[in-house]
Amino acid sequence: MRQKLVAGNWKMHGSLDENQALLNELRIALADMRNMACAVCVPSPYLAQTQSVLADSPIGWGAQNMSEYAKGAYTGEVSASMLLDFGCHYVIIGHSERRALYGETDQVVAAKFAAAIKAGLTPILCVGETLAEREADMAESVIARQLDAVLAVSGMAGMAQAVIAYEPVWAIGTGKTASPAQAQAVHAFIRQKLAVQDADIAERLVIQYGGSVKAANAAELFSQPDIDGGLIGGASLVADEFVAICKAAQS
Ligand code: PEP
């Protein structure tokens, strides 16, 4: 039985004051969550603050990106071991904004994924198609290509240590959610594709849905058999919304 995971992706939002209020609200409201896991992926400068507020809570935390390199002359980059210094458990890898805005190729994403696994972090690997790709009936082939790049480097042993987030690019931050049936179809495709290589690992793999999830649509999405929680952008910045989404994963 897979445990659902709801993770917030704060993106480049927040301030010390805003975070303090949000994290405190989450810590109190989610103190007694059961049968599910929840986490926030915050901007790296706020990892120390997040660690200090959430240290004794069941809420995990992580980062939104990391370098594929362990150390060196990589100005502006943050390594896996730096994330571990601040108690991170998760790191988002290959978010569509990183792929589109910062030129992260499938190969770079695969290298980052491997570096996260090597360090003992749990990568949340984002995959998903653009609107043009969906309209050209290419959603499955794009996702297969994104997964194959990671499998080529880390194999199913790597997948066993990871979480996948299916995030259709057309649904991110747009208010357009994939219908539960549309999302379920892609989640089932991902699980079946991986099951060809290792059925046990594929069955245990947590596959989140991400793309305009909110309190109002979370329960229906999470009730689909292959949707194991969500990666939540905008709604993770609003305490009541995020708490309600976490509770939808619990019920
Ligand atoms: C995301 O950025 O991962 C995301 C799913 O964003 P939103 O929930 O705002 O669509």
Short mmCIF file of C-alpha atoms and ligand atoms in Angstrom, two decimals:
data_model
loop_
_atom_site.label_atom_id
_atom_site.label_comp_id
_atom_site.label_asym_id
_atom_site.label_seq_id
_atom_site.Cartn_x
_atom_site.Cartn_y
_atom_site.Cartn_z
CA MET A 1 0.00 0.00 0.00
CA ARG A 2 1.53 3.30 -1.09
CA GLN A 3 1.45 6.27 1.26
CA LYS A 4 0.34 9.50 -0.39
CA LEU A 5 2.74 12.44 -0.42
CA VAL A 6 1.65 16.05 -0.73
CA ALA A 7 4.56 18.43 -1.32
CA GLY A 8 4.43 22.20 -1.66
CA ASN A 9 6.57 23.91 -4.26
CA TRP A 10 6.86 27.48 -3.05
CA LYS A 11 8.83 28.51 -6.18
CA MET A 12 10.42 31.96 -5.76
CA HIS A 13 7.95 33.22 -3.16
CA GLY A 14 8.22 34.12 0.49
CA SER A 15 10.07 36.27 2.98
CA LEU A 16 11.26 35.57 6.51
CA ASP A 17 8.05 37.07 7.93
CA GLU A 18 5.66 35.40 5.49
CA ASN A 19 7.37 32.03 5.86
CA GLN A 20 7.28 32.20 9.64
CA ALA A 21 3.52 32.69 9.60
CA LEU A 22 2.91 30.00 6.97
CA LEU A 23 5.21 27.40 8.52
CA ASN A 24 3.76 27.96 11.99
CA GLU A 25 0.24 27.49 10.68
CA LEU A 26 1.22 24.28 8.88
CA ARG A 27 3.09 22.95 11.91
CA ILE A 28 0.03 23.38 14.11
CA ALA A 29 -2.63 22.27 11.62
CA LEU A 30 -0.72 19.19 10.42
CA ALA A 31 0.71 18.10 13.77
CA ASP A 32 -1.45 14.99 13.93
CA MET A 33 -1.53 13.94 10.26
CA ARG A 34 -1.57 10.19 9.76
CA ASN A 35 -1.23 7.73 6.90
CA MET A 36 0.25 10.29 4.54
CA ALA A 37 3.40 12.35 4.18
CA CYS A 38 3.65 16.05 3.60
CA ALA A 39 6.54 18.38 2.82
CA VAL A 40 7.41 21.87 1.67
CA CYS A 41 10.08 22.64 -0.94
CA VAL A 42 11.23 26.16 -0.19
CA PRO A 43 13.72 28.58 -1.76
CA SER A 44 17.19 27.52 -0.59
CA PRO A 45 17.92 30.70 1.45
CA TYR A 46 14.98 29.76 3.69
CA LEU A 47 16.05 26.18 4.41
CA ALA A 48 17.55 27.09 7.79
CA GLN A 49 14.36 28.86 8.85
CA THR A 50 12.24 25.94 7.61
CA GLN A 51 14.42 23.45 9.45
CA SER A 52 14.16 25.38 12.69
CA VAL A 53 10.35 25.74 12.53
CA LEU A 54 9.57 22.20 11.31
CA ALA A 55 12.27 20.27 13.18
CA ASP A 56 9.87 18.57 15.62
CA SER A 57 6.93 18.27 13.27
CA PRO A 58 5.94 15.42 10.94
CA ILE A 59 6.24 17.80 7.96
CA GLY A 60 9.31 17.22 5.81
CA TRP A 61 11.12 19.80 3.75
CA GLY A 62 13.35 20.11 0.76
CA ALA A 63 14.70 22.26 -2.05
CA GLN A 64 13.51 23.01 -5.57
CA ASN A 65 16.73 22.36 -7.46
CA MET A 66 20.35 21.33 -6.91
CA SER A 67 23.58 21.00 -8.82
CA GLU A 68 24.61 17.78 -10.48
CA TYR A 69 28.13 18.45 -9.17
CA ALA A 70 29.38 17.72 -5.65
CA LYS A 71 31.51 20.87 -5.29
CA GLY A 72 33.67 23.26 -7.25
CA ALA A 73 33.68 26.44 -9.30
CA TYR A 74 29.95 26.56 -10.06
CA THR A 75 28.94 30.07 -9.08
CA GLY A 76 25.42 30.33 -7.77
CA GLU A 77 24.83 26.60 -7.49
CA VAL A 78 23.86 24.58 -4.43
CA SER A 79 25.06 20.99 -3.89
CA ALA A 80 23.25 17.98 -2.46
CA SER A 81 25.49 17.96 0.62
CA MET A 82 24.55 21.60 1.30
CA LEU A 83 20.88 20.60 1.25
CA LEU A 84 21.65 17.76 3.66
CA ASP A 85 23.31 20.26 6.01
CA PHE A 86 19.86 21.81 6.42
CA GLY A 87 18.03 18.55 6.99
CA CYS A 88 16.44 18.30 3.56
CA HIS A 89 14.78 15.04 2.71
CA TYR A 90 13.44 16.00 -0.74
CA VAL A 91 14.66 17.90 -3.77
CA ILE A 92 12.54 18.69 -6.84
CA ILE A 93 14.40 17.69 -10.00
CA GLY A 94 13.50 18.63 -13.57
CA HIS A 95 10.59 20.95 -12.86
CA SER A 96 9.20 22.18 -16.18
CA GLU A 97 10.19 25.76 -15.27
CA ARG A 98 13.81 24.62 -14.90
CA ARG A 99 13.60 22.71 -18.17
CA ALA A 100 11.99 25.60 -20.08
CA LEU A 101 13.57 28.68 -18.49
CA TYR A 102 17.03 27.40 -17.54
CA GLY A 103 17.65 24.98 -20.38
CA GLU A 104 17.79 21.82 -18.30
CA THR A 105 17.96 18.97 -20.78
CA ASP A 106 16.90 15.40 -20.08
CA GLN A 107 20.61 14.60 -19.60
CA VAL A 108 21.14 17.37 -17.03
CA VAL A 109 18.00 16.27 -15.20
CA ALA A 110 19.28 12.68 -15.20
CA ALA A 111 22.64 13.81 -13.78
CA LYS A 112 20.94 15.84 -11.03
CA PHE A 113 18.67 12.90 -10.22
CA ALA A 114 21.68 10.58 -9.90
CA ALA A 115 23.52 13.09 -7.68
CA ALA A 116 20.49 13.40 -5.40
CA ILE A 117 20.17 9.62 -5.06
CA LYS A 118 23.89 9.27 -4.38
CA ALA A 119 23.64 11.82 -1.58
CA GLY A 120 20.64 10.08 0.02
CA LEU A 121 18.08 12.72 -0.91
CA THR A 122 14.69 11.76 -2.31
CA PRO A 123 14.33 13.37 -5.73
CA ILE A 124 10.84 14.41 -6.82
CA LEU A 125 11.31 13.90 -10.56
CA CYS A 126 8.97 16.08 -12.62
CA VAL A 127 7.82 14.86 -16.01
CA GLY A 128 5.10 16.14 -18.27
CA GLU A 129 4.12 17.34 -21.70
CA THR A 130 3.38 20.79 -23.08
CA LEU A 131 0.01 21.66 -24.59
CA ALA A 132 1.41 21.41 -28.12
CA GLU A 133 2.81 17.96 -27.34
CA ARG A 134 -0.54 16.80 -25.92
CA GLU A 135 -2.38 18.13 -28.94
CA ALA A 136 0.05 16.29 -31.20
CA ASP A 137 -0.74 13.09 -29.26
CA MET A 138 2.83 12.98 -27.97
CA ALA A 139 2.22 13.08 -24.20
CA GLU A 140 3.25 9.46 -23.63
CA SER A 141 6.28 9.58 -25.90
CA VAL A 142 7.56 12.77 -24.23
CA ILE A 143 7.14 11.32 -20.76
CA ALA A 144 8.75 8.05 -21.85
CA ARG A 145 11.75 10.00 -23.20
CA GLN A 146 12.06 11.96 -19.93
CA LEU A 147 11.91 8.75 -17.87
CA ASP A 148 14.28 6.85 -20.16
CA ALA A 149 16.97 9.52 -19.71
CA VAL A 150 16.84 9.02 -15.95
CA LEU A 151 16.62 5.23 -16.21
CA ALA A 152 19.70 5.18 -18.46
CA VAL A 153 21.78 6.69 -15.65
CA SER A 154 20.12 5.50 -12.43
CA GLY A 155 18.07 2.46 -13.45
CA MET A 156 15.14 1.12 -11.48
CA ALA A 157 17.33 1.10 -8.36
CA GLY A 158 17.28 4.88 -8.60
CA MET A 159 13.53 4.98 -9.18
CA ALA A 160 13.08 2.92 -6.02
CA GLN A 161 14.49 5.86 -4.02
CA ALA A 162 12.49 8.54 -5.82
CA VAL A 163 9.08 10.11 -6.22
CA ILE A 164 7.71 11.01 -9.64
CA ALA A 165 5.50 14.04 -10.21
CA TYR A 166 3.42 14.02 -13.37
CA GLU A 167 2.97 17.70 -14.15
CA PRO A 168 1.35 18.53 -17.49
CA VAL A 169 3.00 21.83 -18.36
CA TRP A 170 -0.32 23.24 -19.59
CA ALA A 171 -1.82 22.77 -16.13
CA ILE A 172 0.92 24.46 -14.10
CA GLY A 173 -0.11 27.81 -12.70
CA THR A 174 -2.83 28.15 -15.32
CA GLY A 175 -5.87 27.13 -13.29
CA LYS A 176 -6.46 24.34 -15.86
CA THR A 177 -6.29 20.99 -14.10
CA ALA A 178 -6.05 17.71 -15.95
CA SER A 179 -9.31 15.87 -15.35
CA PRO A 180 -8.95 13.01 -12.88
CA ALA A 181 -9.39 10.56 -15.77
CA GLN A 182 -6.75 12.30 -17.93
CA ALA A 183 -4.28 12.34 -15.05
CA GLN A 184 -5.02 8.74 -14.06
CA ALA A 185 -4.38 7.58 -17.63
CA VAL A 186 -0.89 9.11 -17.63
CA HIS A 187 -0.10 7.87 -14.12
CA ALA A 188 -1.09 4.35 -15.17
CA PHE A 189 1.08 4.70 -18.27
CA ILE A 190 4.09 5.71 -16.14
CA ARG A 191 3.57 2.84 -13.70
CA GLN A 192 3.10 0.28 -16.48
CA LYS A 193 6.16 1.51 -18.34
CA LEU A 194 8.32 1.12 -15.24
CA ALA A 195 6.68 -2.20 -14.33
CA VAL A 196 8.13 -3.70 -17.49
CA GLN A 197 11.54 -3.28 -15.85
CA ASP A 198 10.59 -4.04 -12.24
CA ALA A 199 7.00 -4.66 -11.23
CA ASP A 200 7.61 -4.46 -7.45
CA ILE A 201 9.40 -1.12 -7.62
CA ALA A 202 6.78 0.27 -10.00
CA GLU A 203 3.99 -0.81 -7.67
CA ARG A 204 5.64 0.88 -4.67
CA LEU A 205 6.55 4.08 -6.53
CA VAL A 206 4.76 7.23 -5.38
CA ILE A 207 3.50 9.16 -8.43
CA GLN A 208 2.18 12.60 -7.60
CA TYR A 209 0.01 14.75 -9.81
CA GLY A 210 0.83 18.45 -10.13
CA GLY A 211 -0.93 21.25 -11.98
CA SER A 212 -3.42 23.66 -10.43
CA VAL A 213 -4.34 21.32 -7.58
CA LYS A 214 -6.44 23.07 -4.97
CA ALA A 215 -8.62 22.11 -2.03
CA ALA A 216 -11.66 21.93 -4.31
CA ASN A 217 -10.25 19.33 -6.73
CA ALA A 218 -7.70 17.43 -4.61
CA ALA A 219 -9.96 14.70 -3.23
CA GLU A 220 -11.19 13.59 -6.64
CA LEU A 221 -7.69 13.56 -8.13
CA PHE A 222 -6.27 11.69 -5.14
CA SER A 223 -9.03 9.08 -5.30
CA GLN A 224 -7.66 7.77 -8.62
CA PRO A 225 -5.86 4.44 -8.19
CA ASP A 226 -2.46 5.57 -9.52
CA ILE A 227 -2.41 9.13 -8.13
CA ASP A 228 -0.46 9.13 -4.88
CA GLY A 229 -0.79 12.73 -3.77
CA GLY A 230 0.28 15.98 -5.34
CA LEU A 231 2.99 18.51 -6.00
CA ILE A 232 1.34 21.81 -5.20
CA GLY A 233 2.49 25.23 -6.43
CA GLY A 234 0.27 28.26 -5.88
CA ALA A 235 -2.04 26.62 -3.35
CA SER A 236 0.89 25.65 -1.13
CA LEU A 237 1.39 29.33 -0.25
CA VAL A 238 -2.03 29.55 1.40
CA ALA A 239 -2.07 27.67 4.70
CA ASP A 240 -5.77 26.74 4.71
CA GLU A 241 -5.62 25.50 1.11
CA PHE A 242 -2.48 23.44 1.63
CA VAL A 243 -3.81 21.92 4.86
CA ALA A 244 -7.08 21.01 3.14
CA ILE A 245 -5.15 19.36 0.28
CA CYS A 246 -3.09 17.36 2.79
CA LYS A 247 -6.28 16.29 4.56
CA ALA A 248 -7.74 15.19 1.21
CA ALA A 249 -4.74 12.88 0.82
CA GLN A 250 -5.34 11.47 4.28
CA SER A 251 -8.98 10.59 3.84
C1 PEP B 1 4.18 23.36 -9.73
O1 PEP B 1 4.79 24.38 -9.97
O2 PEP B 1 4.80 22.32 -9.46
C2 PEP B 1 2.72 23.40 -9.74
C3 PEP B 1 2.07 22.27 -9.78
O3 PEP B 1 2.14 24.66 -9.73
P1 PEP B 1 0.58 25.01 -9.58
O4 PEP B 1 0.02 24.11 -8.49
O5 PEP B 1 0.54 26.44 -9.20
O6 PEP B 1 -0.06 24.72 -10.89
#
